[in-house]
Amino acid sequence: SIVGPFALFAMVMPRYVFFQTAETQGIPAKRAASILAPTAFTFAADLLATREGAEQGATWDTLYDDPFSLGELMGLLLVDACVYTVLAWYLGRVLPTVHGTPLPWWFVFSPVFWRGPSAGGGGGGGGGDGRGGAGDLEAAAAAAEDAAAAGGATVERVICSGGGNRG
C-alpha cells in the first residue's frame, strides 16, 4: 500500500520535465512521456486549466485546436488503457500466485497457448489458456480440503496434463 503513492508520483514526474517548454516544443517527447497515464492526464488537466483560464473552454469544436491537443491526449489515454490491460493480463499469467502455477514468460510465443491442448487428449480442456478448466479448479479445491482435513499445512501445486489426468 505504500508503493502506490510513490508509483503515482514517479509516473507524474515526466510532465514536469516539460514544465518550462512552449506548447509547440518537444511534442514527440511529450507523446512518448504520455505512455504513462498519469503524465497524459496531467498534460490534459494543464491544457484544460489553461483554456478555462483564458475563458475559451474546451468544446468538441476546439478539441484539436492546440499543437498537442486535448483530443490527442484523450486518444493517448485510451491507448494507455489498452496497454495497461494487456500488461495486467500478461502479468496475471506470469507472476506466481497462491492459486496455481504461473506460466513461463515466453508462453505467448508457444503454439500450444494459441491452439490449445491437443485434440487427442480426450476432454477436460481448459479453454486454451494452459491453466485447465473448471474440472481442474474443482479438483484443486478438493485436494486443498483433503490436505486441510489431514492436517497438512498447504497444498503446494496441482499438476494437470492436457487430458485432465492428474500426475
PDB file of C-alpha atoms in Angstrom:
ATOM      1  CA  SER A   1       0.000   0.000   0.000  1.00  0.00           C
ATOM      2  CA  ILE A   2       2.945   2.331   0.443  1.00  0.00           C
ATOM      3  CA  VAL A   3       4.212   1.716  -3.096  1.00  0.00           C
ATOM      4  CA  GLY A   4       1.090   3.122  -4.799  1.00  0.00           C
ATOM      5  CA  PRO A   5       1.604   6.804  -3.964  1.00  0.00           C
ATOM      6  CA  PHE A   6       5.290   6.599  -4.858  1.00  0.00           C
ATOM      7  CA  ALA A   7       4.457   4.948  -8.195  1.00  0.00           C
ATOM      8  CA  LEU A   8       1.875   7.635  -8.960  1.00  0.00           C
ATOM      9  CA  PHE A   9       4.348  10.372  -8.040  1.00  0.00           C
ATOM     10  CA  ALA A  10       7.013   8.796 -10.284  1.00  0.00           C
ATOM     11  CA  MET A  11       4.573   8.457 -13.186  1.00  0.00           C
ATOM     12  CA  VAL A  12       3.533  12.127 -12.947  1.00  0.00           C
ATOM     13  CA  MET A  13       7.111  13.441 -12.829  1.00  0.00           C
ATOM     14  CA  PRO A  14       7.756  13.327 -16.614  1.00  0.00           C
ATOM     15  CA  ARG A  15       5.153  16.078 -17.000  1.00  0.00           C
ATOM     16  CA  TYR A  16       7.323  18.463 -15.008  1.00  0.00           C
ATOM     17  CA  VAL A  17      10.314  17.880 -17.281  1.00  0.00           C
ATOM     18  CA  PHE A  18       8.323  19.844 -19.876  1.00  0.00           C
ATOM     19  CA  PHE A  19       7.052  22.486 -17.450  1.00  0.00           C
ATOM     20  CA  GLN A  20       9.057  25.375 -18.951  1.00  0.00           C
ATOM     21  CA  THR A  21       8.566  24.379 -22.610  1.00  0.00           C
ATOM     22  CA  ALA A  22       6.276  26.170 -25.001  1.00  0.00           C
ATOM     23  CA  GLU A  23       3.190  24.442 -26.402  1.00  0.00           C
ATOM     24  CA  THR A  24       4.930  23.713 -29.716  1.00  0.00           C
ATOM     25  CA  GLN A  25       8.234  22.466 -28.248  1.00  0.00           C
ATOM     26  CA  GLY A  26       9.039  18.824 -27.622  1.00  0.00           C
ATOM     27  CA  ILE A  27       5.770  17.403 -28.900  1.00  0.00           C
ATOM     28  CA  PRO A  28       7.247  13.979 -29.847  1.00  0.00           C
ATOM     29  CA  ALA A  29       8.836  13.709 -26.400  1.00  0.00           C
ATOM     30  CA  LYS A  30       5.552  14.736 -24.760  1.00  0.00           C
ATOM     31  CA  ARG A  31       3.772  11.995 -26.718  1.00  0.00           C
ATOM     32  CA  ALA A  32       6.368   9.456 -25.600  1.00  0.00           C
ATOM     33  CA  ALA A  33       6.042  10.545 -21.961  1.00  0.00           C
ATOM     34  CA  SER A  34       2.271  10.204 -22.242  1.00  0.00           C
ATOM     35  CA  ILE A  35       2.562   6.417 -22.362  1.00  0.00           C
ATOM     36  CA  LEU A  36       2.320   6.846 -18.588  1.00  0.00           C
ATOM     37  CA  ALA A  37      -1.352   7.539 -17.923  1.00  0.00           C
ATOM     38  CA  PRO A  38      -0.809   9.953 -15.006  1.00  0.00           C
ATOM     39  CA  THR A  39       1.519  12.038 -17.190  1.00  0.00           C
ATOM     40  CA  ALA A  40      -1.030  12.168 -20.029  1.00  0.00           C
ATOM     41  CA  PHE A  41      -3.771  13.055 -17.545  1.00  0.00           C
ATOM     42  CA  THR A  42      -1.638  15.856 -16.107  1.00  0.00           C
ATOM     43  CA  PHE A  43      -0.941  17.245 -19.588  1.00  0.00           C
ATOM     44  CA  ALA A  44      -4.684  17.198 -20.297  1.00  0.00           C
ATOM     45  CA  ALA A  45      -5.560  18.821 -16.969  1.00  0.00           C
ATOM     46  CA  ASP A  46      -2.982  21.576 -17.560  1.00  0.00           C
ATOM     47  CA  LEU A  47      -4.297  22.204 -21.061  1.00  0.00           C
ATOM     48  CA  LEU A  48      -7.879  22.296 -19.801  1.00  0.00           C
ATOM     49  CA  ALA A  49      -6.920  24.690 -16.999  1.00  0.00           C
ATOM     50  CA  THR A  50      -5.137  26.960 -19.491  1.00  0.00           C
ATOM     51  CA  ARG A  51      -8.179  27.035 -21.771  1.00  0.00           C
ATOM     52  CA  GLU A  52     -10.538  27.692 -18.875  1.00  0.00           C
ATOM     53  CA  GLY A  53      -8.238  30.421 -17.532  1.00  0.00           C
ATOM     54  CA  ALA A  54      -8.384  32.142 -20.907  1.00  0.00           C
ATOM     55  CA  GLU A  55     -12.185  31.780 -20.798  1.00  0.00           C
ATOM     56  CA  GLN A  56     -12.176  29.698 -24.004  1.00  0.00           C
ATOM     57  CA  GLY A  57     -13.134  26.364 -22.541  1.00  0.00           C
ATOM     58  CA  ALA A  58     -12.956  23.016 -24.278  1.00  0.00           C
ATOM     59  CA  THR A  59     -15.698  22.044 -26.708  1.00  0.00           C
ATOM     60  CA  TRP A  60     -15.996  19.437 -29.432  1.00  0.00           C
ATOM     61  CA  ASP A  61     -15.101  22.168 -31.924  1.00  0.00           C
ATOM     62  CA  THR A  62     -11.868  23.098 -30.112  1.00  0.00           C
ATOM     63  CA  LEU A  63     -10.771  19.568 -29.224  1.00  0.00           C
ATOM     64  CA  TYR A  64      -7.921  19.536 -31.777  1.00  0.00           C
ATOM     65  CA  ASP A  65      -7.003  23.255 -31.904  1.00  0.00           C
ATOM     66  CA  ASP A  66      -3.712  23.024 -29.979  1.00  0.00           C
ATOM     67  CA  PRO A  67      -0.437  21.533 -31.284  1.00  0.00           C
ATOM     68  CA  PHE A  68      -0.600  18.904 -28.514  1.00  0.00           C
ATOM     69  CA  SER A  69      -4.372  18.872 -28.270  1.00  0.00           C
ATOM     70  CA  LEU A  70      -6.856  17.673 -25.729  1.00  0.00           C
ATOM     71  CA  GLY A  71      -8.305  15.261 -28.292  1.00  0.00           C
ATOM     72  CA  GLU A  72      -4.873  13.735 -28.879  1.00  0.00           C
ATOM     73  CA  LEU A  73      -4.360  13.378 -25.144  1.00  0.00           C
ATOM     74  CA  MET A  74      -7.729  11.632 -24.826  1.00  0.00           C
ATOM     75  CA  GLY A  75      -6.647   9.233 -27.560  1.00  0.00           C
ATOM     76  CA  LEU A  76      -3.349   8.615 -25.783  1.00  0.00           C
ATOM     77  CA  LEU A  77      -5.243   7.845 -22.585  1.00  0.00           C
ATOM     78  CA  LEU A  78      -7.275   5.233 -24.495  1.00  0.00           C
ATOM     79  CA  VAL A  79      -4.029   3.734 -25.820  1.00  0.00           C
ATOM     80  CA  ASP A  80      -2.683   3.730 -22.251  1.00  0.00           C
ATOM     81  CA  ALA A  81      -5.781   1.859 -21.075  1.00  0.00           C
ATOM     82  CA  CYS A  82      -5.256  -0.802 -23.763  1.00  0.00           C
ATOM     83  CA  VAL A  83      -1.542  -1.147 -22.969  1.00  0.00           C
ATOM     84  CA  TYR A  84      -2.225  -1.457 -19.243  1.00  0.00           C
ATOM     85  CA  THR A  85      -4.971  -4.021 -19.867  1.00  0.00           C
ATOM     86  CA  VAL A  86      -2.649  -6.228 -21.919  1.00  0.00           C
ATOM     87  CA  LEU A  87       0.125  -5.785 -19.355  1.00  0.00           C
ATOM     88  CA  ALA A  88      -2.207  -6.763 -16.487  1.00  0.00           C
ATOM     89  CA  TRP A  89      -3.397  -9.834 -18.413  1.00  0.00           C
ATOM     90  CA  TYR A  90       0.199 -10.896 -19.134  1.00  0.00           C
ATOM     91  CA  LEU A  91       1.457 -10.320 -15.587  1.00  0.00           C
ATOM     92  CA  GLY A  92      -1.584 -12.158 -14.219  1.00  0.00           C
ATOM     93  CA  ARG A  93      -0.475 -15.209 -16.154  1.00  0.00           C
ATOM     94  CA  VAL A  94       3.264 -14.979 -15.447  1.00  0.00           C
ATOM     95  CA  LEU A  95       3.591 -13.875 -11.823  1.00  0.00           C
ATOM     96  CA  PRO A  96       3.214 -16.581  -9.184  1.00  0.00           C
ATOM     97  CA  THR A  97       0.015 -16.653  -7.166  1.00  0.00           C
ATOM     98  CA  VAL A  98      -1.445 -18.728  -4.369  1.00  0.00           C
ATOM     99  CA  HIS A  99      -3.975 -20.282  -6.757  1.00  0.00           C
ATOM    100  CA  GLY A 100      -1.885 -22.047  -9.360  1.00  0.00           C
ATOM    101  CA  THR A 101       1.360 -22.312 -11.191  1.00  0.00           C
ATOM    102  CA  PRO A 102       2.445 -19.343 -13.297  1.00  0.00           C
ATOM    103  CA  LEU A 103       3.078 -19.751 -16.975  1.00  0.00           C
ATOM    104  CA  PRO A 104       6.621 -19.182 -18.296  1.00  0.00           C
ATOM    105  CA  TRP A 105       7.420 -15.652 -19.512  1.00  0.00           C
ATOM    106  CA  TRP A 106       7.515 -16.868 -23.107  1.00  0.00           C
ATOM    107  CA  PHE A 107       4.069 -18.518 -23.084  1.00  0.00           C
ATOM    108  CA  VAL A 108       2.679 -16.046 -25.658  1.00  0.00           C
ATOM    109  CA  PHE A 109       5.201 -17.407 -28.189  1.00  0.00           C
ATOM    110  CA  SER A 110       4.120 -21.005 -27.627  1.00  0.00           C
ATOM    111  CA  PRO A 111       1.870 -22.534 -30.308  1.00  0.00           C
ATOM    112  CA  VAL A 112       0.174 -24.656 -27.620  1.00  0.00           C
ATOM    113  CA  PHE A 113      -1.113 -21.492 -25.944  1.00  0.00           C
ATOM    114  CA  TRP A 114      -2.778 -20.225 -29.125  1.00  0.00           C
ATOM    115  CA  ARG A 115      -4.093 -23.572 -30.434  1.00  0.00           C
ATOM    116  CA  GLY A 116      -4.999 -25.064 -27.070  1.00  0.00           C
ATOM    117  CA  PRO A 117      -4.254 -28.587 -25.871  1.00  0.00           C
ATOM    118  CA  SER A 118      -4.065 -31.335 -28.475  1.00  0.00           C
ATOM    119  CA  ALA A 119      -7.411 -32.716 -29.636  1.00  0.00           C
ATOM    120  CA  GLY A 120      -6.337 -36.295 -28.860  1.00  0.00           C
ATOM    121  CA  GLY A 121      -6.315 -35.617 -25.110  1.00  0.00           C
ATOM    122  CA  GLY A 122      -9.943 -36.560 -24.613  1.00  0.00           C
ATOM    123  CA  GLY A 123     -11.835 -33.681 -22.999  1.00  0.00           C
ATOM    124  CA  GLY A 124     -11.263 -31.772 -19.833  1.00  0.00           C
ATOM    125  CA  GLY A 125      -9.639 -28.938 -21.749  1.00  0.00           C
ATOM    126  CA  GLY A 126      -9.013 -25.593 -20.276  1.00  0.00           C
ATOM    127  CA  GLY A 127     -10.091 -23.150 -22.935  1.00  0.00           C
ATOM    128  CA  GLY A 128      -6.643 -22.975 -24.488  1.00  0.00           C
ATOM    129  CA  ASP A 129      -5.068 -20.838 -21.780  1.00  0.00           C
ATOM    130  CA  GLY A 130      -2.843 -23.604 -20.437  1.00  0.00           C
ATOM    131  CA  ARG A 131      -4.297 -23.410 -16.925  1.00  0.00           C
ATOM    132  CA  GLY A 132      -7.004 -26.076 -17.068  1.00  0.00           C
ATOM    133  CA  GLY A 133     -10.762 -25.857 -16.944  1.00  0.00           C
ATOM    134  CA  ALA A 134     -13.471 -25.914 -14.279  1.00  0.00           C
ATOM    135  CA  GLY A 135     -12.794 -29.582 -13.505  1.00  0.00           C
ATOM    136  CA  ASP A 136      -9.197 -28.734 -12.643  1.00  0.00           C
ATOM    137  CA  LEU A 137     -10.367 -25.990 -10.291  1.00  0.00           C
ATOM    138  CA  GLU A 138     -12.762 -28.328  -8.532  1.00  0.00           C
ATOM    139  CA  ALA A 139     -10.048 -30.970  -8.201  1.00  0.00           C
ATOM    140  CA  ALA A 140      -7.626 -28.419  -6.743  1.00  0.00           C
ATOM    141  CA  ALA A 141     -10.250 -27.276  -4.225  1.00  0.00           C
ATOM    142  CA  ALA A 142     -10.931 -30.891  -3.244  1.00  0.00           C
ATOM    143  CA  ALA A 143      -7.190 -31.525  -2.831  1.00  0.00           C
ATOM    144  CA  ALA A 144      -6.886 -28.437  -0.602  1.00  0.00           C
ATOM    145  CA  GLU A 145      -9.787 -29.618   1.565  1.00  0.00           C
ATOM    146  CA  ASP A 146      -8.273 -33.096   1.843  1.00  0.00           C
ATOM    147  CA  ALA A 147      -4.915 -31.619   2.878  1.00  0.00           C
ATOM    148  CA  ALA A 148      -6.558 -29.388   5.477  1.00  0.00           C
ATOM    149  CA  ALA A 149      -8.564 -32.323   6.856  1.00  0.00           C
ATOM    150  CA  ALA A 150      -5.426 -34.474   7.067  1.00  0.00           C
ATOM    151  CA  GLY A 151      -3.592 -31.734   8.970  1.00  0.00           C
ATOM    152  CA  GLY A 152      -1.326 -30.756   6.080  1.00  0.00           C
ATOM    153  CA  ALA A 153      -0.012 -27.223   6.004  1.00  0.00           C
ATOM    154  CA  THR A 154      -0.850 -26.199   2.452  1.00  0.00           C
ATOM    155  CA  VAL A 155      -1.250 -27.637  -0.984  1.00  0.00           C
ATOM    156  CA  GLU A 156       1.794 -26.602  -2.963  1.00  0.00           C
ATOM    157  CA  ARG A 157       0.836 -27.491  -6.516  1.00  0.00           C
ATOM    158  CA  VAL A 158      -1.639 -29.472  -8.610  1.00  0.00           C
ATOM    159  CA  ILE A 159      -0.072 -30.689 -11.837  1.00  0.00           C
ATOM    160  CA  CYS A 160      -2.507 -31.292 -14.686  1.00  0.00           C
ATOM    161  CA  SER A 161      -1.869 -32.882 -18.053  1.00  0.00           C
ATOM    162  CA  GLY A 162      -3.662 -31.773 -21.199  1.00  0.00           C
ATOM    163  CA  GLY A 163      -6.215 -34.575 -20.987  1.00  0.00           C
ATOM    164  CA  GLY A 164      -7.369 -33.791 -17.498  1.00  0.00           C
ATOM    165  CA  ASN A 165      -5.400 -36.658 -15.878  1.00  0.00           C
ATOM    166  CA  ARG A 166      -3.596 -35.952 -12.646  1.00  0.00           C
ATOM    167  CA  GLY A 167       0.011 -36.933 -12.409  1.00  0.00           C
TER     168      GLY A 167
END
